[in-house]
PDB file of C-alpha atoms in Angstrom:
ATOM      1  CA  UNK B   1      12.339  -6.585 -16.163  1.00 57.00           C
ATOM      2  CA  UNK B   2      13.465  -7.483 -12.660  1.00 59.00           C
ATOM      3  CA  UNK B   3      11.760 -10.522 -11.146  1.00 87.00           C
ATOM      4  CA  UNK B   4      11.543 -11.787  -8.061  1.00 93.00           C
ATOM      5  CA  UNK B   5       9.841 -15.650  -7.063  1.00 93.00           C
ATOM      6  CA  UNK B   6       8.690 -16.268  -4.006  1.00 96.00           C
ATOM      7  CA  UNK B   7       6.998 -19.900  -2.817  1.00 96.00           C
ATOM      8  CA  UNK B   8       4.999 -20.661  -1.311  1.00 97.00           C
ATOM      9  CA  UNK B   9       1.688 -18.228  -2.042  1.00 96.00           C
ATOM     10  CA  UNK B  10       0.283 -19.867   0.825  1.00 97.00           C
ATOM     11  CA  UNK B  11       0.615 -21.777   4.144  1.00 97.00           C
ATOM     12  CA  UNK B  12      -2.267 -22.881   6.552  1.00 97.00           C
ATOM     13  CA  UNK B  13      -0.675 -25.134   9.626  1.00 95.00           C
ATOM     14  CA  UNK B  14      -0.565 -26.103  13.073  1.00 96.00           C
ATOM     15  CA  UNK B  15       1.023 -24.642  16.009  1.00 97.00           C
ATOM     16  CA  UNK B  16       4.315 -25.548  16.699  1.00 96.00           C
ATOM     17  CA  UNK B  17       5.044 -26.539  12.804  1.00 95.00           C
ATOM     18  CA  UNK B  18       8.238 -24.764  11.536  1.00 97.00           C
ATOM     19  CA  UNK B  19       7.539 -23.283   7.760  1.00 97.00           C
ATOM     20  CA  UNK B  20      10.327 -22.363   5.346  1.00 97.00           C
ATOM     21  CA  UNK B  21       9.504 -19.145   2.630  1.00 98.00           C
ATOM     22  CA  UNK B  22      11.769 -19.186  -0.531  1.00 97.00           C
ATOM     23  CA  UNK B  23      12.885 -15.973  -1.964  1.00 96.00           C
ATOM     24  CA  UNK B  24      14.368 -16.665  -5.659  1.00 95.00           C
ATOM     25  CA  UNK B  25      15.739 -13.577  -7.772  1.00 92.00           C
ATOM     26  CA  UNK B  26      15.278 -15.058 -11.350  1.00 90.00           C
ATOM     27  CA  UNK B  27      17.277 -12.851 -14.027  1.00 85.00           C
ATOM     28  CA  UNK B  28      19.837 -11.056 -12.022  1.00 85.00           C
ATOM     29  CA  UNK B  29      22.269 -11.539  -8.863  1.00 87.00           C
ATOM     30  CA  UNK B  30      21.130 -10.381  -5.644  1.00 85.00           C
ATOM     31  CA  UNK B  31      23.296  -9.861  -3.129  1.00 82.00           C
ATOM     32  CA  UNK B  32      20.835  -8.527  -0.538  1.00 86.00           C
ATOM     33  CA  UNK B  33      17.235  -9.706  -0.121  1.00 91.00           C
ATOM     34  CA  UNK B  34      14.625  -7.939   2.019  1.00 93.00           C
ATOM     35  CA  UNK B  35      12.268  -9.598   4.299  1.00 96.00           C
ATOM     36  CA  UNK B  36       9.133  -7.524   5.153  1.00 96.00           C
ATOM     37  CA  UNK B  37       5.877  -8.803   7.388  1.00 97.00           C
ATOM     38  CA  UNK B  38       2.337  -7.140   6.831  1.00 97.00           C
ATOM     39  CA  UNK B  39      -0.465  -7.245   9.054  1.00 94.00           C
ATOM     40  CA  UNK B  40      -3.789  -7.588   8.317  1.00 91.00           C
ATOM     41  CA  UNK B  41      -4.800  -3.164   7.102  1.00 89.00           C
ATOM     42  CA  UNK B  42      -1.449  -2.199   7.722  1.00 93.00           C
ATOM     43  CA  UNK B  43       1.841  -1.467   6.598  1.00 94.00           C
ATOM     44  CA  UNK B  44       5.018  -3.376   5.666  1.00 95.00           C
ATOM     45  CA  UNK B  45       7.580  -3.771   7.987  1.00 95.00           C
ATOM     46  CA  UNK B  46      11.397  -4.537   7.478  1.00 94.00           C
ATOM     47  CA  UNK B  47      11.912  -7.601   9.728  1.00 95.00           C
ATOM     48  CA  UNK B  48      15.963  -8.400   8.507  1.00 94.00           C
ATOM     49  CA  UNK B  49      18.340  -7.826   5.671  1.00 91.00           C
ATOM     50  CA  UNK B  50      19.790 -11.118   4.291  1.00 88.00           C
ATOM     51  CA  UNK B  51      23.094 -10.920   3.265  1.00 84.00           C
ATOM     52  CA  UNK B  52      24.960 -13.614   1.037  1.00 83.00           C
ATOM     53  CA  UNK B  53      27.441 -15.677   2.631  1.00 82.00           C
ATOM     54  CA  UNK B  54      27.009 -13.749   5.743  1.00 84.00           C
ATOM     55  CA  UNK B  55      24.624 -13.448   8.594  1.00 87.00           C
ATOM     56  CA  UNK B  56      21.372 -11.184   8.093  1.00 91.00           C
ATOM     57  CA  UNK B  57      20.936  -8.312   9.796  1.00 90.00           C
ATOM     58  CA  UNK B  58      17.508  -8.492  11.832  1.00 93.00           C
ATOM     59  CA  UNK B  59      15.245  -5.162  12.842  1.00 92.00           C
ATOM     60  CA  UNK B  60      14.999  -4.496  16.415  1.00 91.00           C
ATOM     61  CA  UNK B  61      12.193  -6.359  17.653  1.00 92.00           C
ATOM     62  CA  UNK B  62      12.546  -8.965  15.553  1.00 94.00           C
ATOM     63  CA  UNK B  63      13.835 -12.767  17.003  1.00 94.00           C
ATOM     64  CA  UNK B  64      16.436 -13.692  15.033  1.00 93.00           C
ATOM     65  CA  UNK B  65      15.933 -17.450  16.570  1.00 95.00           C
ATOM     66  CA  UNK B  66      12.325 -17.130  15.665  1.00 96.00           C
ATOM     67  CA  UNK B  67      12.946 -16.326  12.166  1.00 97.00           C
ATOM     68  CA  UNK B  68      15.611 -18.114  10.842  1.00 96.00           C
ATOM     69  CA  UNK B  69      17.163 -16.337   6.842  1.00 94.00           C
ATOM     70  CA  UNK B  70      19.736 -18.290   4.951  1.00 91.00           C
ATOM     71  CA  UNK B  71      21.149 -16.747   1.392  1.00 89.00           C
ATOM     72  CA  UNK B  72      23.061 -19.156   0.340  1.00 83.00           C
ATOM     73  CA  UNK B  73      23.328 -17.944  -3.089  1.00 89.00           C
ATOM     74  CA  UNK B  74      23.368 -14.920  -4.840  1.00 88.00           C
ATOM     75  CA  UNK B  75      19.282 -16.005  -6.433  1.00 92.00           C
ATOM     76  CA  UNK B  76      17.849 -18.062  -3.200  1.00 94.00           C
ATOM     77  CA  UNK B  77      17.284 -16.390  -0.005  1.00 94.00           C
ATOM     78  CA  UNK B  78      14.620 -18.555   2.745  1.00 96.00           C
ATOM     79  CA  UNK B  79      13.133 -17.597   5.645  1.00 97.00           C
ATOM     80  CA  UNK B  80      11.822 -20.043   8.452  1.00 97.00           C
ATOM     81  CA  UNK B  81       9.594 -19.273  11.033  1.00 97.00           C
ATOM     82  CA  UNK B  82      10.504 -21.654  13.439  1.00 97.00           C
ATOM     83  CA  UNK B  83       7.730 -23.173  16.067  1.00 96.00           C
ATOM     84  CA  UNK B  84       5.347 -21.165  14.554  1.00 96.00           C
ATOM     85  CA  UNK B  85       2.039 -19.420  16.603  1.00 96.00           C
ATOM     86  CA  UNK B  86      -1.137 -18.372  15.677  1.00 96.00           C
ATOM     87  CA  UNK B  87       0.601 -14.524  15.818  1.00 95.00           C
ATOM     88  CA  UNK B  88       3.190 -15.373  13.807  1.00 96.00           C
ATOM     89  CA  UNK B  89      -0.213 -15.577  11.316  1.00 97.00           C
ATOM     90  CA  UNK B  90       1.073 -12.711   8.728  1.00 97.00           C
ATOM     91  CA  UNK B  91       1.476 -11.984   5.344  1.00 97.00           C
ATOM     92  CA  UNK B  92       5.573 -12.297   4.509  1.00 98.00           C
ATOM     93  CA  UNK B  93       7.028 -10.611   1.598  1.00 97.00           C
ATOM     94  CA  UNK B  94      10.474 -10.537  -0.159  1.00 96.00           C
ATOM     95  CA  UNK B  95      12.123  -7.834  -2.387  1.00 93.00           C
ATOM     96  CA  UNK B  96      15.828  -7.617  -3.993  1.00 89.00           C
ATOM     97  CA  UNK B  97      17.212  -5.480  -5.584  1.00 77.00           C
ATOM     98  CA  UNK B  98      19.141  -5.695  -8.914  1.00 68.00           C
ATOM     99  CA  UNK B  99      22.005  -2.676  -8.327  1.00 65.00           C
ATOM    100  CA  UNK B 100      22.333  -0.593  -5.117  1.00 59.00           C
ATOM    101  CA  UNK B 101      19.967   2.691  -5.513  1.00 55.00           C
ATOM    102  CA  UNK B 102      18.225   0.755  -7.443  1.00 67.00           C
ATOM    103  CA  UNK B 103      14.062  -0.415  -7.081  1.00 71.00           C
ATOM    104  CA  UNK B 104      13.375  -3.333  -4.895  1.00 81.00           C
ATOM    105  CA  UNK B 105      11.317  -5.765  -6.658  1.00 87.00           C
ATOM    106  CA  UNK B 106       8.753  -7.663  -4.675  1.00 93.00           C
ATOM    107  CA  UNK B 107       7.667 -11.130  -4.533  1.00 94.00           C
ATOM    108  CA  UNK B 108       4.264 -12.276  -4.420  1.00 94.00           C
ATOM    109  CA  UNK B 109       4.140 -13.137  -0.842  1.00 95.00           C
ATOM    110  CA  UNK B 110       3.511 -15.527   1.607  1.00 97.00           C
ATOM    111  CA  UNK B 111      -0.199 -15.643   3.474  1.00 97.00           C
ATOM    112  CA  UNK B 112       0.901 -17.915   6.809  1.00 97.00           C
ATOM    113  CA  UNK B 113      -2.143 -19.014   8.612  1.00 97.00           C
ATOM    114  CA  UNK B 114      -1.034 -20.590  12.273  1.00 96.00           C
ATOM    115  CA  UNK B 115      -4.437 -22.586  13.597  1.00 94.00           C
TER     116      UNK B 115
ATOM    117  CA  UNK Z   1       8.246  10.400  14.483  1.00 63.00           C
ATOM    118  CA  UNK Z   2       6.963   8.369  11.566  1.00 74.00           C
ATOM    119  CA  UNK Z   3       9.953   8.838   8.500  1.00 92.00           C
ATOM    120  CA  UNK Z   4       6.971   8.210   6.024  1.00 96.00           C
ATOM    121  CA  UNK Z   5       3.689  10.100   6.603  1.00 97.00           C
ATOM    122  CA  UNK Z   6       0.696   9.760   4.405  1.00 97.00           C
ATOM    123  CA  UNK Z   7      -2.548  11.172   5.495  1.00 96.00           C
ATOM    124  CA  UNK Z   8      -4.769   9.924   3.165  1.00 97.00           C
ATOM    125  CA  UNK Z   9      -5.958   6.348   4.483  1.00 96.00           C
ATOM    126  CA  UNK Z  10      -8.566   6.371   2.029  1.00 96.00           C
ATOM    127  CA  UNK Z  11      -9.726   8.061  -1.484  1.00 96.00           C
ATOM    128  CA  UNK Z  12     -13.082   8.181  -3.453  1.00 96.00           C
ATOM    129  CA  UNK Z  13     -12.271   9.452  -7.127  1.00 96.00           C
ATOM    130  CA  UNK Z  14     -14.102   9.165 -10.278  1.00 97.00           C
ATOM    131  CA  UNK Z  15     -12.503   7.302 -13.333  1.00 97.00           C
ATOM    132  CA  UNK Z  16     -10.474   9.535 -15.750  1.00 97.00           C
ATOM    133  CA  UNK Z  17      -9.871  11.947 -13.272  1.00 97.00           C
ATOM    134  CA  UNK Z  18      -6.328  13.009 -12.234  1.00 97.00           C
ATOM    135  CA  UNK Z  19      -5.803  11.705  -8.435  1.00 97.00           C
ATOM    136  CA  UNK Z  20      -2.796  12.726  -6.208  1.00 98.00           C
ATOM    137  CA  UNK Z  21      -1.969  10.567  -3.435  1.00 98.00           C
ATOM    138  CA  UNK Z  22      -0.144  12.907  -0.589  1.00 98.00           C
ATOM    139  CA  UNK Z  23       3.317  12.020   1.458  1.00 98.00           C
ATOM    140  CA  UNK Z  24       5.667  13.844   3.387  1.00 98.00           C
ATOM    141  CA  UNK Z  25       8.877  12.410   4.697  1.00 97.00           C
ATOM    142  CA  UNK Z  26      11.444  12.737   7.232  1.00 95.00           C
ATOM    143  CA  UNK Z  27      15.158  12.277   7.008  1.00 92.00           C
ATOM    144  CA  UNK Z  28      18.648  14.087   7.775  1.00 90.00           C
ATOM    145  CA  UNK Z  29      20.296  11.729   5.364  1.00 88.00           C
ATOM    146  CA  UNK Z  30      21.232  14.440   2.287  1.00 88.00           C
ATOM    147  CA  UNK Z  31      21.242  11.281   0.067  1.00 87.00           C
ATOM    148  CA  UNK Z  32      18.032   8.855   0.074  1.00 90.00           C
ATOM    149  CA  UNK Z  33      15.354   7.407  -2.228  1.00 91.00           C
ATOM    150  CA  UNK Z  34      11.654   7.249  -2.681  1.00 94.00           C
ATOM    151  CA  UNK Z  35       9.313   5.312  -4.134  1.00 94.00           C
ATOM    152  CA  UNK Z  36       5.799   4.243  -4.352  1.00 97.00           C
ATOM    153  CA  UNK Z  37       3.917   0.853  -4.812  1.00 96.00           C
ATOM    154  CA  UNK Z  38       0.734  -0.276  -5.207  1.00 97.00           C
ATOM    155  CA  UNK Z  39      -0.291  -3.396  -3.489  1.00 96.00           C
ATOM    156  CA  UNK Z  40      -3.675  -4.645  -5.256  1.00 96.00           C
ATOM    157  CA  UNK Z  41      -5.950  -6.937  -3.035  1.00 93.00           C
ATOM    158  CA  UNK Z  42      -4.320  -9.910  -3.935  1.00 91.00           C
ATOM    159  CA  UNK Z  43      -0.914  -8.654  -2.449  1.00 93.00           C
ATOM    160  CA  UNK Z  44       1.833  -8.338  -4.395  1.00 92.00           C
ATOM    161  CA  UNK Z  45       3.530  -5.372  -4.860  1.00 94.00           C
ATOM    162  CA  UNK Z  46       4.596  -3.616  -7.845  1.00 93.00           C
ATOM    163  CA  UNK Z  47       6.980  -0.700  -8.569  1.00 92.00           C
ATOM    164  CA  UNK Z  48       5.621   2.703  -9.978  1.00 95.00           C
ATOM    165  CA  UNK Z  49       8.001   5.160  -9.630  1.00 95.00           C
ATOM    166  CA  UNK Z  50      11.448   6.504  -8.513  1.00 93.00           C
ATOM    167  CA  UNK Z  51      12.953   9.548  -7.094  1.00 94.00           C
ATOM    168  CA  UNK Z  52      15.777  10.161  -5.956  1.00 92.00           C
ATOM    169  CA  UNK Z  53      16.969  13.337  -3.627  1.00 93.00           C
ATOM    170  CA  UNK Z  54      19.635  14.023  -6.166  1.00 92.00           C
ATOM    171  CA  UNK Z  55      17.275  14.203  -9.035  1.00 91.00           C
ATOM    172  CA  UNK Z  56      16.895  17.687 -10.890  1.00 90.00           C
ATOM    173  CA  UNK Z  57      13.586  17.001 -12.461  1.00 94.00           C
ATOM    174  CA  UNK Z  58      10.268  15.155 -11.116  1.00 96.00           C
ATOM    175  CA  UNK Z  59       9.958  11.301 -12.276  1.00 95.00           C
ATOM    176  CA  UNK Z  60       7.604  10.157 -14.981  1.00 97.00           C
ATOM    177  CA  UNK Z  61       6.434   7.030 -15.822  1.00 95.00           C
ATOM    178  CA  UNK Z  62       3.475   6.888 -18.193  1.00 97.00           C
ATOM    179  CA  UNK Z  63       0.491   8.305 -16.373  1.00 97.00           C
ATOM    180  CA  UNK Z  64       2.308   8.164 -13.234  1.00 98.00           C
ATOM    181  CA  UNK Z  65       4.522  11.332 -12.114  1.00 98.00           C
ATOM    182  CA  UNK Z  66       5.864  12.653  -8.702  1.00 97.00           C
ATOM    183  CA  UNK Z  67       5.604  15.977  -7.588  1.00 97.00           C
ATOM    184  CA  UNK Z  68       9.252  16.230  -5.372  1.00 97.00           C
ATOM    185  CA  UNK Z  69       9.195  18.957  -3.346  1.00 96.00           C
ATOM    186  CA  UNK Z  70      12.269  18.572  -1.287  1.00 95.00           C
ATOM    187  CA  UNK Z  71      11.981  21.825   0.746  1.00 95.00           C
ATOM    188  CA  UNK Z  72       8.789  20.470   2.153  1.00 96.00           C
ATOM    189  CA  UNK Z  73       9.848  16.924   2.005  1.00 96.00           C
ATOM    190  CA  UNK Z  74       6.949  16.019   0.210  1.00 97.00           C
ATOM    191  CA  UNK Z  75       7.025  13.135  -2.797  1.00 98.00           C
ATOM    192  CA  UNK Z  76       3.325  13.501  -3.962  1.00 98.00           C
ATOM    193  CA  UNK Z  77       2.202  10.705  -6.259  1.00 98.00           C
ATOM    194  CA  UNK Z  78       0.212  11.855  -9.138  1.00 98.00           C
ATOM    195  CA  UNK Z  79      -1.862   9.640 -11.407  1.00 98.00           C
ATOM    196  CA  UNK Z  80      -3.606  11.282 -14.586  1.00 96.00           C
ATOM    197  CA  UNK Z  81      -6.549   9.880 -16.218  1.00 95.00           C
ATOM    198  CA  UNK Z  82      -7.487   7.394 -13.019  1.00 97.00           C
ATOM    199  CA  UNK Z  83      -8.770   3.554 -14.348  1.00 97.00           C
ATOM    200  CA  UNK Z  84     -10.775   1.318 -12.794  1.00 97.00           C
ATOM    201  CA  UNK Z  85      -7.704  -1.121 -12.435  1.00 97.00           C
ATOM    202  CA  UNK Z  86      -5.942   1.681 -10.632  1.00 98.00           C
ATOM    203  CA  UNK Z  87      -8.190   1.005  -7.201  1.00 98.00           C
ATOM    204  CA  UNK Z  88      -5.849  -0.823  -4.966  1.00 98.00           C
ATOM    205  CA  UNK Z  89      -3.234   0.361  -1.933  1.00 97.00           C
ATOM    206  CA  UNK Z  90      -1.348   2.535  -2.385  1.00 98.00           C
ATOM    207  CA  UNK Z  91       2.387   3.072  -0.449  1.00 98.00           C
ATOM    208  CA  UNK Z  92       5.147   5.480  -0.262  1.00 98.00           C
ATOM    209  CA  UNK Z  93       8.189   4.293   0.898  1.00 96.00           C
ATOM    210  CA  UNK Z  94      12.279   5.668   1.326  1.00 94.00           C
ATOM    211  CA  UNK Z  95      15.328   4.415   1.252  1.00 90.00           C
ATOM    212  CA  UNK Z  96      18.090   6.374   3.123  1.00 85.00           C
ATOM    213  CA  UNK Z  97      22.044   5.679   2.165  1.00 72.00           C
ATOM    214  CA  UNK Z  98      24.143   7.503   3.951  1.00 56.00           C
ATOM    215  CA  UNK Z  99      23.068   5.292   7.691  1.00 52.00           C
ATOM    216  CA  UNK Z 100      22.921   2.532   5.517  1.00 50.00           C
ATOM    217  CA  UNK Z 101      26.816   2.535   4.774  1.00 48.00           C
ATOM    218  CA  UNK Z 102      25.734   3.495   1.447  1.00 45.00           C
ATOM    219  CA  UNK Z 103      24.832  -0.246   0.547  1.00 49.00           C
ATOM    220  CA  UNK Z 104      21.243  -1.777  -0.347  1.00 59.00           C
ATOM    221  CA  UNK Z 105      18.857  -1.122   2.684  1.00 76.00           C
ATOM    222  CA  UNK Z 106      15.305  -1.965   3.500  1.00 86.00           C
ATOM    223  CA  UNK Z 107      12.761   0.398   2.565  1.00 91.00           C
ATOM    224  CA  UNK Z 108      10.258   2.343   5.198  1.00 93.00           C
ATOM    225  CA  UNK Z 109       6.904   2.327   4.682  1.00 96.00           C
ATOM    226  CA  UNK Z 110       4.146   4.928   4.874  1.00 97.00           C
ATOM    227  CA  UNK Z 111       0.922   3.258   6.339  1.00 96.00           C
ATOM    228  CA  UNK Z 112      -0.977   3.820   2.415  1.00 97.00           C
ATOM    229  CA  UNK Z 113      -3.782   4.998   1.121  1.00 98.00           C
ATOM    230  CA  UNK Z 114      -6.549   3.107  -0.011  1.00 97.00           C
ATOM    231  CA  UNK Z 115      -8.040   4.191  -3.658  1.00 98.00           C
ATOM    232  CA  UNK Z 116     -10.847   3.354  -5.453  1.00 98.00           C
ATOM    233  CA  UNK Z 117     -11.738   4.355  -8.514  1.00 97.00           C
ATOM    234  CA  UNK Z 118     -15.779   4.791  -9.205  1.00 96.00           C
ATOM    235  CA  UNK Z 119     -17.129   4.145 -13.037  1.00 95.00           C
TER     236      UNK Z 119
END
């Protein structure tokens, strides 16, 4: 089936250090990628849409300059935190999807630990 | 209003019993799509089931199944014959088309229910 790679598992770093998250679809196309954030015993929540060849589409509330998505190819979508603070601390997931209507498959996730 | 209720936040059931894990939903969109996942303790997340609001019959997959009940807007996830591997998070989630353009869109979450399975 469907699978979707996501690197790294985890990140533990200082204040201020700006992390990149790959997001790699590995056996089909992918024109849109998902970015989700999960708090600690609660939900996920859509943070942007990432687009290739265009710009993503961010959820209200969410910085775009903060979090930075590129999708520069139809298998590699990244997301940066950028200057990153111990409440940017979260748990960052990908998904993509291999059709439209069609099940978003997850990555493994990120666990970001700011200090 | 929350587009993805679940009420359970937690679940005690016995293994080999049937469990059904509740949500209700809330859209105006005439086309949309749900789904659950289950999110173990180490985190990732991985695909059950599928329904979509076009769909004549409930989905199946092995001893999952979903009990659509689209007058109520209720997608209730049913597991038969519970495991000891089943105890993990469990979400509900929908995708609506129509306000998406009809394109891919991001999925809302319900906040899950947490099962565990007793030997």
């Amino acid at each position: 089936g469907a699978v979707v790679s996501q690197h790294p598992s985890r990140v533990i770093c200082k204040s201020g250090t700006s992390v990149k998250i790959e997001c790699r679809s590995l056996d089909f196309q992918a024109t849109t990628m998902f970015w989700y954030r999960q708090f600690p015993k609660q939900s996920l929540m859509l943070m942007a849409t990432s687009n290739e060849g265009s710009k993503a589409t961010y959820e209200q509330g969410v910085e775009k300059d903060k979090f930075l998505i590129n999708h520069a190819s139809l298998t590699l979508s990244t997301l940066t935190v950028t200057s990153a603070h111990p409440e940017d601390s979260s748990f960052y997931i990908c998904s993509a999807s291999n059709r439209d209507y069609q099940p978003q498959h997850f990555g493994d996730g990120t666990r970001l630990s700011i200090l | 209003a929350q587009k993805i209720t679940q009420t359970q936040p937690g679940m005690f059931v016995q293994e080999k019993e049937a469990v059904t894990l509740d949500c209700t939903y809330d859209t105006s969109d005439p086309s949309y799509g749900l789904f659950w996942y289950k999110q173990p303790s180490s985190g990732e997340m991985i695909f059950l089931i599928y329904q979509g609001s076009y769909d004549q019959q409930n989905a199946t997959e092995g001893r999952y199944s979903l009990n659509f009940q689209k007058a109520r807007k209720s997608a209730n996830l049913v597991i038969s014959a519970s495991q000891l591997g089943d105890s993990a998070m469990y979400f509900c989630a929908m995708r609506e088309v129509m306000y998406s353009g009809g394109g891919a869109d991001g999925l809302t979450f319900g906040k899950g229910t947490h099962l565990i399975i007793q030997p």
